[in-house]
mmCIF file of C-alpha atoms and ligand atoms in Angstrom:
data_model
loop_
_atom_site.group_PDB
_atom_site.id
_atom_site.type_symbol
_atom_site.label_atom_id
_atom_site.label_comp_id
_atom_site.label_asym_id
_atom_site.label_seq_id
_atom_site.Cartn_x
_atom_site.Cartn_y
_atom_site.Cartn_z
ATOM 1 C CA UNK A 1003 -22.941 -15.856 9.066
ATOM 2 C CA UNK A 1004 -20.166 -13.958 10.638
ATOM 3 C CA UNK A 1005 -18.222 -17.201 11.014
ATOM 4 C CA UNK A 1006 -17.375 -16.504 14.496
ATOM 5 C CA UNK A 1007 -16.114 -13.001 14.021
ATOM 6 C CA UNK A 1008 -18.070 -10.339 16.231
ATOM 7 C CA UNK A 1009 -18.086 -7.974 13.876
ATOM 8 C CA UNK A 1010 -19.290 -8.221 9.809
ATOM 9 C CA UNK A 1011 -16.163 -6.164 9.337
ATOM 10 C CA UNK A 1012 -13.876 -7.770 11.223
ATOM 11 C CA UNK A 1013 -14.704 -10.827 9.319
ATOM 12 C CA UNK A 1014 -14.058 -9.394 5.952
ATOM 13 C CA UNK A 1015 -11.103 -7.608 7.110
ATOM 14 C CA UNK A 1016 -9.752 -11.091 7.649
ATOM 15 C CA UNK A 1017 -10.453 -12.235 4.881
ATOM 16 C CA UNK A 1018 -8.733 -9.972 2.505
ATOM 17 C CA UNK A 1019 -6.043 -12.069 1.923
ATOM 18 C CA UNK A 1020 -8.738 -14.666 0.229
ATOM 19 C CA UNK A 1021 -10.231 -12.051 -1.806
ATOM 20 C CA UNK A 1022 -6.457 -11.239 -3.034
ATOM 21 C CA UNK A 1023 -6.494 -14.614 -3.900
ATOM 22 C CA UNK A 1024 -9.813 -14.490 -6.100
ATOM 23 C CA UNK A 1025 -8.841 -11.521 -7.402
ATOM 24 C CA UNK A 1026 -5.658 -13.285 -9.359
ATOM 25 C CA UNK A 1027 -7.288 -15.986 -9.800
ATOM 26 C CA UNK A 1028 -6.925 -16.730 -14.123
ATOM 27 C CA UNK A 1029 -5.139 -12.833 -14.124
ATOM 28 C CA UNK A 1030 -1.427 -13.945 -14.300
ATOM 29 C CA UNK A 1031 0.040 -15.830 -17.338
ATOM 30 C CA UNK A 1032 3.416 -17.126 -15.852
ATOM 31 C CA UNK A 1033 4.949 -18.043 -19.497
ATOM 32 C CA UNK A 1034 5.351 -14.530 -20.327
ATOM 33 C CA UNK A 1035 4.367 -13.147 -16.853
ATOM 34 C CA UNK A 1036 1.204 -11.122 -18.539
ATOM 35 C CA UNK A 1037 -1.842 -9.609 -17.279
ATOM 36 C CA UNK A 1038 -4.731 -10.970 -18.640
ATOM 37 C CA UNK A 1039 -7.697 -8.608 -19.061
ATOM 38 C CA UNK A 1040 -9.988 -10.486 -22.033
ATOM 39 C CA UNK A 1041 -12.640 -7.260 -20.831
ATOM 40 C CA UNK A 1042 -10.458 -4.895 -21.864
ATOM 41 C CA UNK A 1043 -8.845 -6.562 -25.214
ATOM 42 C CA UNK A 1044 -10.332 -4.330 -27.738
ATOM 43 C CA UNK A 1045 -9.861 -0.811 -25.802
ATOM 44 C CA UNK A 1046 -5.668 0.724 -26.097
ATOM 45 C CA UNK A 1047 -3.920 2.052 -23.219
ATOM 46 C CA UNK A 1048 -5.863 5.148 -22.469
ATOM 47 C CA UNK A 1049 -3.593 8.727 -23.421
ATOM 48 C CA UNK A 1050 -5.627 10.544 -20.390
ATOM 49 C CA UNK A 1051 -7.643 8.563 -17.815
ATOM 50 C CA UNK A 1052 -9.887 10.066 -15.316
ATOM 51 C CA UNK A 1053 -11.013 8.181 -12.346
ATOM 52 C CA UNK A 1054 -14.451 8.757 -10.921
ATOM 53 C CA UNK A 1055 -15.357 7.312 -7.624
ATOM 54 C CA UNK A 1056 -16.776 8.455 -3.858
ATOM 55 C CA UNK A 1057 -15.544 7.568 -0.660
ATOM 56 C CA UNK A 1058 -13.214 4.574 0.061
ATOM 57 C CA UNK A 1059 -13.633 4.216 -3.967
ATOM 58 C CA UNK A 1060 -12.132 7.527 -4.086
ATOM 59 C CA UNK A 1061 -9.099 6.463 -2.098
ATOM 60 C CA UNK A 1062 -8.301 3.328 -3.970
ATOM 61 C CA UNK A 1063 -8.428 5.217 -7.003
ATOM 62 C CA UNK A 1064 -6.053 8.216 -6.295
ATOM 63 C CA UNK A 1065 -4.027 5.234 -4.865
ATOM 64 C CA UNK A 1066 -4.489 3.802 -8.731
ATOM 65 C CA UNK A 1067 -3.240 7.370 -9.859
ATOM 66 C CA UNK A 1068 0.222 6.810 -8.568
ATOM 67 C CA UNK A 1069 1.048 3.441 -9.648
ATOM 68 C CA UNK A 1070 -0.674 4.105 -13.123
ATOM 69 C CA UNK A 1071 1.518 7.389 -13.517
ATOM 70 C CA UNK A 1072 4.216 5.263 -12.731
ATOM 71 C CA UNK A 1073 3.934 1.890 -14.389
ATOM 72 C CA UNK A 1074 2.185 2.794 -17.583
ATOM 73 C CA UNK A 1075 3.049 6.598 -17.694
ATOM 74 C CA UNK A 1076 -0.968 7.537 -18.237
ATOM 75 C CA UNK A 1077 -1.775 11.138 -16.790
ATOM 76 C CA UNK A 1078 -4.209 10.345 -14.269
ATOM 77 C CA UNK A 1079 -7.093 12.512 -12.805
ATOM 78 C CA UNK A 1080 -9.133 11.500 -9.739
ATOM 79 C CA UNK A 1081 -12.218 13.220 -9.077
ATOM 80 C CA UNK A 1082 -15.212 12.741 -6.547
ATOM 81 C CA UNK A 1083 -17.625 12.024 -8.538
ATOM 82 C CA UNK A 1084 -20.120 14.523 -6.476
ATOM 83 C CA UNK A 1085 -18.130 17.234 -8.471
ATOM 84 C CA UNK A 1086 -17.640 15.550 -11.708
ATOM 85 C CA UNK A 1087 -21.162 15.210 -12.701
ATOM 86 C CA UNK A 1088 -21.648 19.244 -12.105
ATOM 87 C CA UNK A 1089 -18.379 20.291 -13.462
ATOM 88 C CA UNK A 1090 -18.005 21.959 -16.694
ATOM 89 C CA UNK A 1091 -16.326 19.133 -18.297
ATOM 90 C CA UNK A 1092 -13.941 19.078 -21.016
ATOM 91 C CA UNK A 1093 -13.553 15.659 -22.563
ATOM 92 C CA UNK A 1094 -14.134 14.119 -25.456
ATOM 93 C CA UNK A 1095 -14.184 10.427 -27.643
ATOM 94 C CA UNK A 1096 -10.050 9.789 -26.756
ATOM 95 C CA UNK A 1097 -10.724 10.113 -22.956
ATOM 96 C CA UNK A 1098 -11.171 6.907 -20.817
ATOM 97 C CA UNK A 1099 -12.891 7.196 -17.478
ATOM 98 C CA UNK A 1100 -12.936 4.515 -14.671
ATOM 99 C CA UNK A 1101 -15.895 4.340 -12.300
ATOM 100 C CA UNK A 1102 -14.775 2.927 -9.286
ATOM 101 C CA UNK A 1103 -17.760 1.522 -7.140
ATOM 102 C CA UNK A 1104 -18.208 -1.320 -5.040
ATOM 103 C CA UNK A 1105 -21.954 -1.341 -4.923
ATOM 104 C CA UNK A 1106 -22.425 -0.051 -8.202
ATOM 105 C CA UNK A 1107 -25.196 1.853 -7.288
ATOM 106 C CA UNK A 1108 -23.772 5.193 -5.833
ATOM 107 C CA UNK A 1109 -26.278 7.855 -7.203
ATOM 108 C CA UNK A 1110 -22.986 10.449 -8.267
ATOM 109 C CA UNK A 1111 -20.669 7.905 -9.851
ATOM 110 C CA UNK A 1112 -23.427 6.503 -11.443
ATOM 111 C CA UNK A 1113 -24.641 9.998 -12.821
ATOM 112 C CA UNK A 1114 -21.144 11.410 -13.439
ATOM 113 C CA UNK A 1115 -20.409 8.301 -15.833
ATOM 114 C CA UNK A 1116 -23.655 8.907 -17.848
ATOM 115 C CA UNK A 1117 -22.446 12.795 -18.409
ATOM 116 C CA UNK A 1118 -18.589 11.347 -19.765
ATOM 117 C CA UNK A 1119 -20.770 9.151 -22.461
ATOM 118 C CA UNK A 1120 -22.621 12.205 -23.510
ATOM 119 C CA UNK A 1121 -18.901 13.463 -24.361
ATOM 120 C CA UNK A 1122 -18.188 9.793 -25.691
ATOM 121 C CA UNK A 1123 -15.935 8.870 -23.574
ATOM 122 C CA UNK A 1124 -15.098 5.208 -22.990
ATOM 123 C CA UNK A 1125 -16.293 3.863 -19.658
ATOM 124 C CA UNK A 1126 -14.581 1.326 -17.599
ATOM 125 C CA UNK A 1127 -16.678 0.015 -14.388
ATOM 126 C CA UNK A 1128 -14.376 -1.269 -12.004
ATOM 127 C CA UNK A 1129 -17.194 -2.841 -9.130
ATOM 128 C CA UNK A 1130 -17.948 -5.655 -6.955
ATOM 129 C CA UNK A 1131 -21.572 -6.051 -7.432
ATOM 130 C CA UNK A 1132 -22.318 -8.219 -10.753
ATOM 131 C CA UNK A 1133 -25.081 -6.612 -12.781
ATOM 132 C CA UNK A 1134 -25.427 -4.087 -10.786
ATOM 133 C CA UNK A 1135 -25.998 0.004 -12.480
ATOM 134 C CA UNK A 1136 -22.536 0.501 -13.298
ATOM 135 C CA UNK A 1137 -21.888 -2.691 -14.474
ATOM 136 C CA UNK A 1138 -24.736 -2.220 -16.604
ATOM 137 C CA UNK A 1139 -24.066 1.131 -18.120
ATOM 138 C CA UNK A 1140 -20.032 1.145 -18.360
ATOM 139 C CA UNK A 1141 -18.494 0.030 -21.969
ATOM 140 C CA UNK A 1142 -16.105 -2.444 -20.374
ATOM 141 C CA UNK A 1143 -16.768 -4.352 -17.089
ATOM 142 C CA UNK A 1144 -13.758 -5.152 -14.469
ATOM 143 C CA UNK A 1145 -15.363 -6.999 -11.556
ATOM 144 C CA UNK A 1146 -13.307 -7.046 -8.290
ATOM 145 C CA UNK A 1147 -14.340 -10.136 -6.966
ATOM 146 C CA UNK A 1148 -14.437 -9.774 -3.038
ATOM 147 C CA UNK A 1149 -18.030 -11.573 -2.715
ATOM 148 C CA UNK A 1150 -20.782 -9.690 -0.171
ATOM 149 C CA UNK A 1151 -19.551 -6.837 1.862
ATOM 150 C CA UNK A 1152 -21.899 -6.708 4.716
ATOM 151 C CA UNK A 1153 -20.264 -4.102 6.773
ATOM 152 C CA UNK A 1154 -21.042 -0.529 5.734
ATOM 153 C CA UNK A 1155 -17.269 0.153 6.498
ATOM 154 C CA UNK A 1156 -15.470 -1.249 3.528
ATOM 155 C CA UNK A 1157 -12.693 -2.593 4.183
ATOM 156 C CA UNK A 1158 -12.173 -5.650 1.149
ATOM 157 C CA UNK A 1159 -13.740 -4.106 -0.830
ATOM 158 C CA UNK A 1160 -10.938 -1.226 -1.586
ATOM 159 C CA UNK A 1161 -8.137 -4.322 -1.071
ATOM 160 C CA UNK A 1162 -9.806 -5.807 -4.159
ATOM 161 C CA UNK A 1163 -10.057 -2.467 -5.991
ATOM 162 C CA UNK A 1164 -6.314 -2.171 -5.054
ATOM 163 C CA UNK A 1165 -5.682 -4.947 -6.987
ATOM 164 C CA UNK A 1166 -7.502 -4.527 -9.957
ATOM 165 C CA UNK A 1167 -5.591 -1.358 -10.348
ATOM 166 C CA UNK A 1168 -2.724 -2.762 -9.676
ATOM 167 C CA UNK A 1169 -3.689 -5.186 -12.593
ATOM 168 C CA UNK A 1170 -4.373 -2.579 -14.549
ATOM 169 C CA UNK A 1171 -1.502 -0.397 -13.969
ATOM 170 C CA UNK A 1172 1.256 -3.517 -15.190
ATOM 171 C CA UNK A 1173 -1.424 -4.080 -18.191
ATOM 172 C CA UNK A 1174 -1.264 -0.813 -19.593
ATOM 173 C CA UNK A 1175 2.789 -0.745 -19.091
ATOM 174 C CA UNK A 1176 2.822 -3.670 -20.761
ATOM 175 C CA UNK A 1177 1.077 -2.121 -23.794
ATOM 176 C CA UNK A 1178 2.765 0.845 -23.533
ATOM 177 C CA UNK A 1179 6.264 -0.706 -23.212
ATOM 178 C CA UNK A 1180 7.091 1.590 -20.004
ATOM 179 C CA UNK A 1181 6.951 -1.117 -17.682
ATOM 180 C CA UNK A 1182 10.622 -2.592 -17.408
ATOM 181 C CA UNK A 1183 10.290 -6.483 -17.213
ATOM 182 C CA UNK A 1184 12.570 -6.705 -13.904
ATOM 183 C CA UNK A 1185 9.628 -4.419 -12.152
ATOM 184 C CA UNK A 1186 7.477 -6.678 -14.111
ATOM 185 C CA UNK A 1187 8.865 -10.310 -13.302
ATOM 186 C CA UNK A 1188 8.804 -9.008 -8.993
ATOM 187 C CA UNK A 1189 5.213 -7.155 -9.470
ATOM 188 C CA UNK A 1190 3.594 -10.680 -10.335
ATOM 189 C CA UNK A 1191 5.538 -12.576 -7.821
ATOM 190 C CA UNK A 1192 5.349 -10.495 -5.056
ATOM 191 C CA UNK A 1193 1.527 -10.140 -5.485
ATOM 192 C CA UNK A 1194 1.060 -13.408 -5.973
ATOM 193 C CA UNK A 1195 3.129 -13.876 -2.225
ATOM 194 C CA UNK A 1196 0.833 -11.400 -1.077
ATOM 195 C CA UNK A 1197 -2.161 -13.238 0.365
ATOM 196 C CA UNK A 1198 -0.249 -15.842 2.613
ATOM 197 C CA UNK A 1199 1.992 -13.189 3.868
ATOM 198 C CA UNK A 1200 -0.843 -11.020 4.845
ATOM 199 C CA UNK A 1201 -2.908 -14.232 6.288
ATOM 200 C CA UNK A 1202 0.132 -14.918 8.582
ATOM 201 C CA UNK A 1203 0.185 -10.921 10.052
ATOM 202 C CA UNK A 1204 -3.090 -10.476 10.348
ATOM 203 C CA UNK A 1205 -3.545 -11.910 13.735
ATOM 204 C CA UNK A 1206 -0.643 -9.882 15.022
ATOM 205 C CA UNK A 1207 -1.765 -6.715 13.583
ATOM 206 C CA UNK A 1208 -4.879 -6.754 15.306
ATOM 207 C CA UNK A 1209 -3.116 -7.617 18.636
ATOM 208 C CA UNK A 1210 -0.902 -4.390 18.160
ATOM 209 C CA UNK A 1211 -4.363 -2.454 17.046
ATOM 210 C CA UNK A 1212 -6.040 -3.758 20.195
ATOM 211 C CA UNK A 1213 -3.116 -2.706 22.170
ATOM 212 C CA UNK A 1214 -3.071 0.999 20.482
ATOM 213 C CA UNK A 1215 -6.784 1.805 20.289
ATOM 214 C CA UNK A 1216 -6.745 1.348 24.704
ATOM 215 C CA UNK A 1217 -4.484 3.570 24.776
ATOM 216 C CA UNK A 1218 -5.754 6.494 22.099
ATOM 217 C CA UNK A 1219 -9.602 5.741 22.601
ATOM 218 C CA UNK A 1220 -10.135 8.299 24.645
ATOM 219 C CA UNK A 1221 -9.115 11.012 21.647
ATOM 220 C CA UNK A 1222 -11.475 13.520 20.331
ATOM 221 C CA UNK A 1223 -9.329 14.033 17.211
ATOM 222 C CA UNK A 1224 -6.748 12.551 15.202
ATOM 223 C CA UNK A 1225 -4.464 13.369 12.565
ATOM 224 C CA UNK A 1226 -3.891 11.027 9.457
ATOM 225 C CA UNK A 1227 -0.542 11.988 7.965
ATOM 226 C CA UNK A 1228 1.189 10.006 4.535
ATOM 227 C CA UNK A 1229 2.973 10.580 1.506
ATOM 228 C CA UNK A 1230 3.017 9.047 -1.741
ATOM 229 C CA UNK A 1231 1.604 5.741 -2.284
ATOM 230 C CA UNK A 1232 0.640 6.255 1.524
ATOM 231 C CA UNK A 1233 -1.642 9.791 1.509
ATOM 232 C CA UNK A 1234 -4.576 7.995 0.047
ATOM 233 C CA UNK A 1235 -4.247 4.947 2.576
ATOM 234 C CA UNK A 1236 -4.029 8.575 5.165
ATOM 235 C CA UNK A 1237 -7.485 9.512 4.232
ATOM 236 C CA UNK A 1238 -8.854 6.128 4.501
ATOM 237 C CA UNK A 1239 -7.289 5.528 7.807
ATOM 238 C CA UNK A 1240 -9.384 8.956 9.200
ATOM 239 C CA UNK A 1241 -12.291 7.896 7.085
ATOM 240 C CA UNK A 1242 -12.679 4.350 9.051
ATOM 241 C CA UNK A 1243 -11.953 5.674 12.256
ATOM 242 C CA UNK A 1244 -14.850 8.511 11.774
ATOM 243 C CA UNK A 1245 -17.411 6.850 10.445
ATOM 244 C CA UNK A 1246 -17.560 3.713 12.827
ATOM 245 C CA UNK A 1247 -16.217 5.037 15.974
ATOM 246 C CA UNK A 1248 -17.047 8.642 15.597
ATOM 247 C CA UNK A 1249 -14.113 10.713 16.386
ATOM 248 C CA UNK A 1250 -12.722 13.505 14.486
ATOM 249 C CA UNK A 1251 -10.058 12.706 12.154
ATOM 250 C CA UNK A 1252 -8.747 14.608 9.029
ATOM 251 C CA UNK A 1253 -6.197 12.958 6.379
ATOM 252 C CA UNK A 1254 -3.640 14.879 5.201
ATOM 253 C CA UNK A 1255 -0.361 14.593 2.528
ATOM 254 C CA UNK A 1256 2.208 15.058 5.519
ATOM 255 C CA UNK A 1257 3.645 17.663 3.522
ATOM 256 C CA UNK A 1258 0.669 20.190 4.116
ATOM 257 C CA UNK A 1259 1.303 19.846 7.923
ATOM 258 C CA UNK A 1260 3.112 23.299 7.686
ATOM 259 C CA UNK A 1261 0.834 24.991 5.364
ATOM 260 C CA UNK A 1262 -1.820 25.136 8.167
ATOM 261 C CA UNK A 1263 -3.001 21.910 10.095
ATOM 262 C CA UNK A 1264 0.094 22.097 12.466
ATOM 263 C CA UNK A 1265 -1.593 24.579 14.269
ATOM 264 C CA UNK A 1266 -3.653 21.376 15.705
ATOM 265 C CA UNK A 1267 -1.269 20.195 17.264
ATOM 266 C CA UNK A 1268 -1.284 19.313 21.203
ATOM 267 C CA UNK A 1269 -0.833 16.922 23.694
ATOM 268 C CA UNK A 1270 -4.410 16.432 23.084
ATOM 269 C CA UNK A 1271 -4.181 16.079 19.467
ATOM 270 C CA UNK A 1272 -2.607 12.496 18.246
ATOM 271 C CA UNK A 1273 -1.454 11.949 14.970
ATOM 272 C CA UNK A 1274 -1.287 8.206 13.112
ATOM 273 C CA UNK A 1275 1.439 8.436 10.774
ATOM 274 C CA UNK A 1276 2.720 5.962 8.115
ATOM 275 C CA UNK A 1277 6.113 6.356 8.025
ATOM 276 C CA UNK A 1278 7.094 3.263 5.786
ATOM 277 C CA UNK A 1279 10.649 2.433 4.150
ATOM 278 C CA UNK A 1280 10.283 4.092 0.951
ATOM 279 C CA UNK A 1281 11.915 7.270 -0.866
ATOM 280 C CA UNK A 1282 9.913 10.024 0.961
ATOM 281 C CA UNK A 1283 10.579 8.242 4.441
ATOM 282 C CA UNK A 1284 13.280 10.881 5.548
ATOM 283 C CA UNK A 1285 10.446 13.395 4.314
ATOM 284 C CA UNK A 1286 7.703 11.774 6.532
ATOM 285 C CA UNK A 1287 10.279 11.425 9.669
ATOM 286 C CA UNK A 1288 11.132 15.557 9.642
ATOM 287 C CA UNK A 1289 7.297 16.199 9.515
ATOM 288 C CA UNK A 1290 6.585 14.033 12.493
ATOM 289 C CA UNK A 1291 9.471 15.792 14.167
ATOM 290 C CA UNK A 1292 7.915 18.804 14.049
ATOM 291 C CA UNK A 1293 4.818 17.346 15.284
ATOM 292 C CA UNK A 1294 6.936 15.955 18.323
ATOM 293 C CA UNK A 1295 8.346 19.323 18.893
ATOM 294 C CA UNK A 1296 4.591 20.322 19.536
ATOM 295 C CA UNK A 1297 3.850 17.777 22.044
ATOM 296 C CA UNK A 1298 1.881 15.876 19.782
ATOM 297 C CA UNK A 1299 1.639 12.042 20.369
ATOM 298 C CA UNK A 1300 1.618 9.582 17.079
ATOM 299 C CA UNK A 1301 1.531 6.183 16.195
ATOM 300 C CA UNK A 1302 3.648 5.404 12.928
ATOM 301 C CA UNK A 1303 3.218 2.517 10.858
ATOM 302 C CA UNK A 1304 6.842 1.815 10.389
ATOM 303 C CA UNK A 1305 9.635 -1.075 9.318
ATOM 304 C CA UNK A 1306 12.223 -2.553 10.838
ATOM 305 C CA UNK A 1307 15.228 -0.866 11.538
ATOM 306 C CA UNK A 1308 14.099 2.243 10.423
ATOM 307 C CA UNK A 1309 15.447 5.418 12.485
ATOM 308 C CA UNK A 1310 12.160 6.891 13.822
ATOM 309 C CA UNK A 1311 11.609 7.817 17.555
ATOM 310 C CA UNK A 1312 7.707 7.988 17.997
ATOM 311 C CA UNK A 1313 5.686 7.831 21.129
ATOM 312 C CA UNK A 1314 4.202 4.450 19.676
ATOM 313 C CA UNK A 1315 5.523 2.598 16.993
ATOM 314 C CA UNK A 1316 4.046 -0.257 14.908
ATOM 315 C CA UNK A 1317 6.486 -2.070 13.582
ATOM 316 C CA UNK A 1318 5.187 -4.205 10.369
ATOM 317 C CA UNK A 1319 6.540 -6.273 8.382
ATOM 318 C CA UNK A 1320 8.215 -4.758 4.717
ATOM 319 C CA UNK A 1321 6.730 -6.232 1.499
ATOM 320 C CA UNK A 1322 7.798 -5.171 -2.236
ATOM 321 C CA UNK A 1323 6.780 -1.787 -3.315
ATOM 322 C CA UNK A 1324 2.997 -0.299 -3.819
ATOM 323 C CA UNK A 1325 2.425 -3.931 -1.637
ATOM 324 C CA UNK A 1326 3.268 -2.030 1.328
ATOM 325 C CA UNK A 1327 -0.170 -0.178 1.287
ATOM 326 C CA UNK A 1328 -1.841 -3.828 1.661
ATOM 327 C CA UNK A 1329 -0.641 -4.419 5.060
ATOM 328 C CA UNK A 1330 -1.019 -0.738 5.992
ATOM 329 C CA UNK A 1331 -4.703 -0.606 5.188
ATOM 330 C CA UNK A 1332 -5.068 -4.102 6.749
ATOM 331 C CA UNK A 1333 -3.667 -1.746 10.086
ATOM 332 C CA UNK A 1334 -5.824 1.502 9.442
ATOM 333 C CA UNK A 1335 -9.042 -1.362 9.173
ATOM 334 C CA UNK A 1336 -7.913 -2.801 12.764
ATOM 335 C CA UNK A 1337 -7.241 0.640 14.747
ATOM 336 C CA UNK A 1338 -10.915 2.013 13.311
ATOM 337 C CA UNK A 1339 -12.330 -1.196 14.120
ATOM 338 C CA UNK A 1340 -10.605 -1.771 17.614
ATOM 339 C CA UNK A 1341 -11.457 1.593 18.396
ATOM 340 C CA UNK A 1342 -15.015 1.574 17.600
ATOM 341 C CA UNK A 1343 -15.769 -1.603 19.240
ATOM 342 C CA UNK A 1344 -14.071 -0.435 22.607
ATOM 343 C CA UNK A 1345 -16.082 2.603 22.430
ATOM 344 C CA UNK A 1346 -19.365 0.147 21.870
ATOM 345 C CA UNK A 1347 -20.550 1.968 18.797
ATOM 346 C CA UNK A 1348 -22.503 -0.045 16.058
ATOM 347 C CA UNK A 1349 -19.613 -1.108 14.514
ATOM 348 C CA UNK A 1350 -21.422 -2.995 11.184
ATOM 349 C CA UNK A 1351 -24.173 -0.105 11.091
ATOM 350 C CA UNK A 1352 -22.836 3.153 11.686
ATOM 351 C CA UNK A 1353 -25.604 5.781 12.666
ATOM 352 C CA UNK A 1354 -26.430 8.379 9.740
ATOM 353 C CA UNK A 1355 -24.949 5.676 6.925
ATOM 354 C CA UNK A 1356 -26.520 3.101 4.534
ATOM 355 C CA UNK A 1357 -24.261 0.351 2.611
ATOM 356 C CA UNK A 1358 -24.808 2.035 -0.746
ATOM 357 C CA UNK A 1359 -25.913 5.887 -1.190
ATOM 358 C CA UNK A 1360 -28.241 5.810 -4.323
ATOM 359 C CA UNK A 1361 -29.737 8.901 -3.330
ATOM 360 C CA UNK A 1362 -27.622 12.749 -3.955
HETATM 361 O O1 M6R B 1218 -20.347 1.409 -3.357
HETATM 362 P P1 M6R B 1218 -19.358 2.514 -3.568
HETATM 363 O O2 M6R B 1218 -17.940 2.016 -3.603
HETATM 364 O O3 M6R B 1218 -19.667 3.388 -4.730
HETATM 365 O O4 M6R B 1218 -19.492 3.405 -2.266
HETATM 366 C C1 M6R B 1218 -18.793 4.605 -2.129
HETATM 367 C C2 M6R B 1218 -18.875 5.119 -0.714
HETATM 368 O O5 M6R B 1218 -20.191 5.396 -0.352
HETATM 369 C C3 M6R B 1218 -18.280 4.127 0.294
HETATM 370 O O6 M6R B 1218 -16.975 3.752 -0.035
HETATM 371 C C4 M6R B 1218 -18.291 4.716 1.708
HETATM 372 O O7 M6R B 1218 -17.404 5.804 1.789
HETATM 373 C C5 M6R B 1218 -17.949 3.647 2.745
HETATM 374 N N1 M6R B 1218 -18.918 3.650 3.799
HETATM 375 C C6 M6R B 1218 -16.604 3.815 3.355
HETATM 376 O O8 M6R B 1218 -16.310 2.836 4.293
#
């Protein structure tokens, strides 16, 4: 069942770039380079959308946030859905809200979409599990198509979701007319590039992760640092590495670094940074100067000739724009799981966590 992998998650970590694949599968009209969404066709582009999700589900969807800002200028809230439910909501028939859930069955997304319909707002489920509660209950069902995820880490699970909002994102600036086709015409082909691209990495990336997590396993903490596009894949990166190999790690928008977390900082205290080519990367590289100046040891996810001197750098390959974050999470998977599985820990079945958390 595990198809030779030792690890459920290592197995579905490699096999992201197939569940890319599914994902496009019947999505991209090439005559007029078009999303197709026939689940969405009678519902507009959204004036205010709120995203409602837990966990990873959380972190694709404030990932979502930016490119949807962007792409189809939609304000965008993302909210834990823990929160939500109690919250003393104001919304009302205009608002749209996404559930994000890959099991469908998470007790507070669940119950935090059935207070937005009591305000009668339109639900979209965006979720991997086919008839399952939120599939069931939402107005409009997006499925994400990344077949059983065995491993209570997911890991292709929020590269399908990443997708789908992607999807969505160049849908809604289509309807909206604030997508400009030249962003347009290299959104669909790059994605499209995407899965082969990230099948030919893959093996290298987890050589480089296998390579890092000897030398950082030993760590009691780590700090998660991003910007942009890359804060979300930040708090995903600390979220893997806690919950299967059980060491301390925080995510934080590099940014914040001076507002308190600095303090941390040690020799003892390493920080995995993604310091990718984009327009905050001069941002990112002063930060993690002033973590150097502390002592502090970091890994960067970086590209090539990029001016960054960092204790270890992991050079990766540079893809076209929000695509970036695919073979960055791809590396955040491989550390946590390298990690983990040097330590020994239960790598598939992490103590104190179940798959889906239908309970509050
Ligand atoms: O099934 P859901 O996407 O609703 O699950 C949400 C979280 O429980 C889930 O993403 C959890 O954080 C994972 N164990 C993270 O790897």
């Amino acid at each position: 069942q595990k198809g030779g992998y030792k690890h459920f998650m290592l197995k579905e970590i490699f096999e992201q770039p197939k569940v890319i694949t599914d994902c496009l599968a019947g999505r991209i009209n090439m005559q007029d380079m078009s999303v197709q969404l026939p689940e969405l066709e009678s519902l507009a582009a959204p004036k205010r959308l709120h995203i409602l999700a837990c966990g990873t589900s959380y972190h694709a969807g404030m990932w979502g946030k930016y490119l949807i800002e962007s792409w189809a200028r939609i304000p965008v809230s993302v909210e834990i859905a823990s929160e939500f439910r109690y919250r003393d909501l104001i919304l009302d028939e205009d608002d749209v809200v996404l559930s994000i859930s890959q099991s469908g069955e998470t007790a507070d997304t669940l119950a935090g979409m059935r207070r937005a319909k009591e305000f009668g707002a339109t639900i979209i489920g965006l979720c991997n599990v086919v008839g399952s509660s939120v599939a069931r209950e939402a107005d409009h069902v997006l499925y994400t198509q990344a077949g059983p995820e065995i491993s209570v880490a997911s890991t292709k699970a929020m590269c399908s979701q990443l997708v789908l909002l992607y999807l969505l994102a160049m849908h809604w600036g289509r309807q909206k007319k604030t997508l400009p086709d030249d962003v347009r015409d290299n959104a669909v082909k790059n994605i499209l590039a995407l899965p082969t691209v990230l099948e030919t990495e893959l093996p290298r990336l987890r050589t480089r992760a296998t390579e890092l997590s000897r030398l950082y396993s030993a760590s009691h903490s780590f700090m998660y640092l991003g910007r942009g596009f890359q804060f979300p894949l930040a708090l995903e990166g600390a979220l893997k590495l806690k919950e299967i190999s059980y060491i301390h790690a925080e995510g934080y928008a590099s940014g914040e670094m001076k507002h308190g977390p600095i303090a941390l900082i040690d020799p003892e205290f390493p920080t995995f940074a993604l310091a990718l080519h984009d327009e905050l990367f001069l941002k990112v590289k002063s930060n993690l100067e002033e973590v150097q100046a502390r002592g502090g040891r970091i890994i960067a996810l970086t590209h090539p000739g990029l001016d960054l001197n960092v204790t270890d750098p992991w050079i990766i390959p540079e893809l076209w724009g929000p695509l970036d974050s695919f073979m960055a999470l791809s590396c955040l998977q491989l550390f946590a799981y390298e990690v983990a599985d040097y330590l020994g820990k239960d790598v598939d079945q992490p103590r104190n966590l179940a798959k889906s958390v239908t309970v509050e």
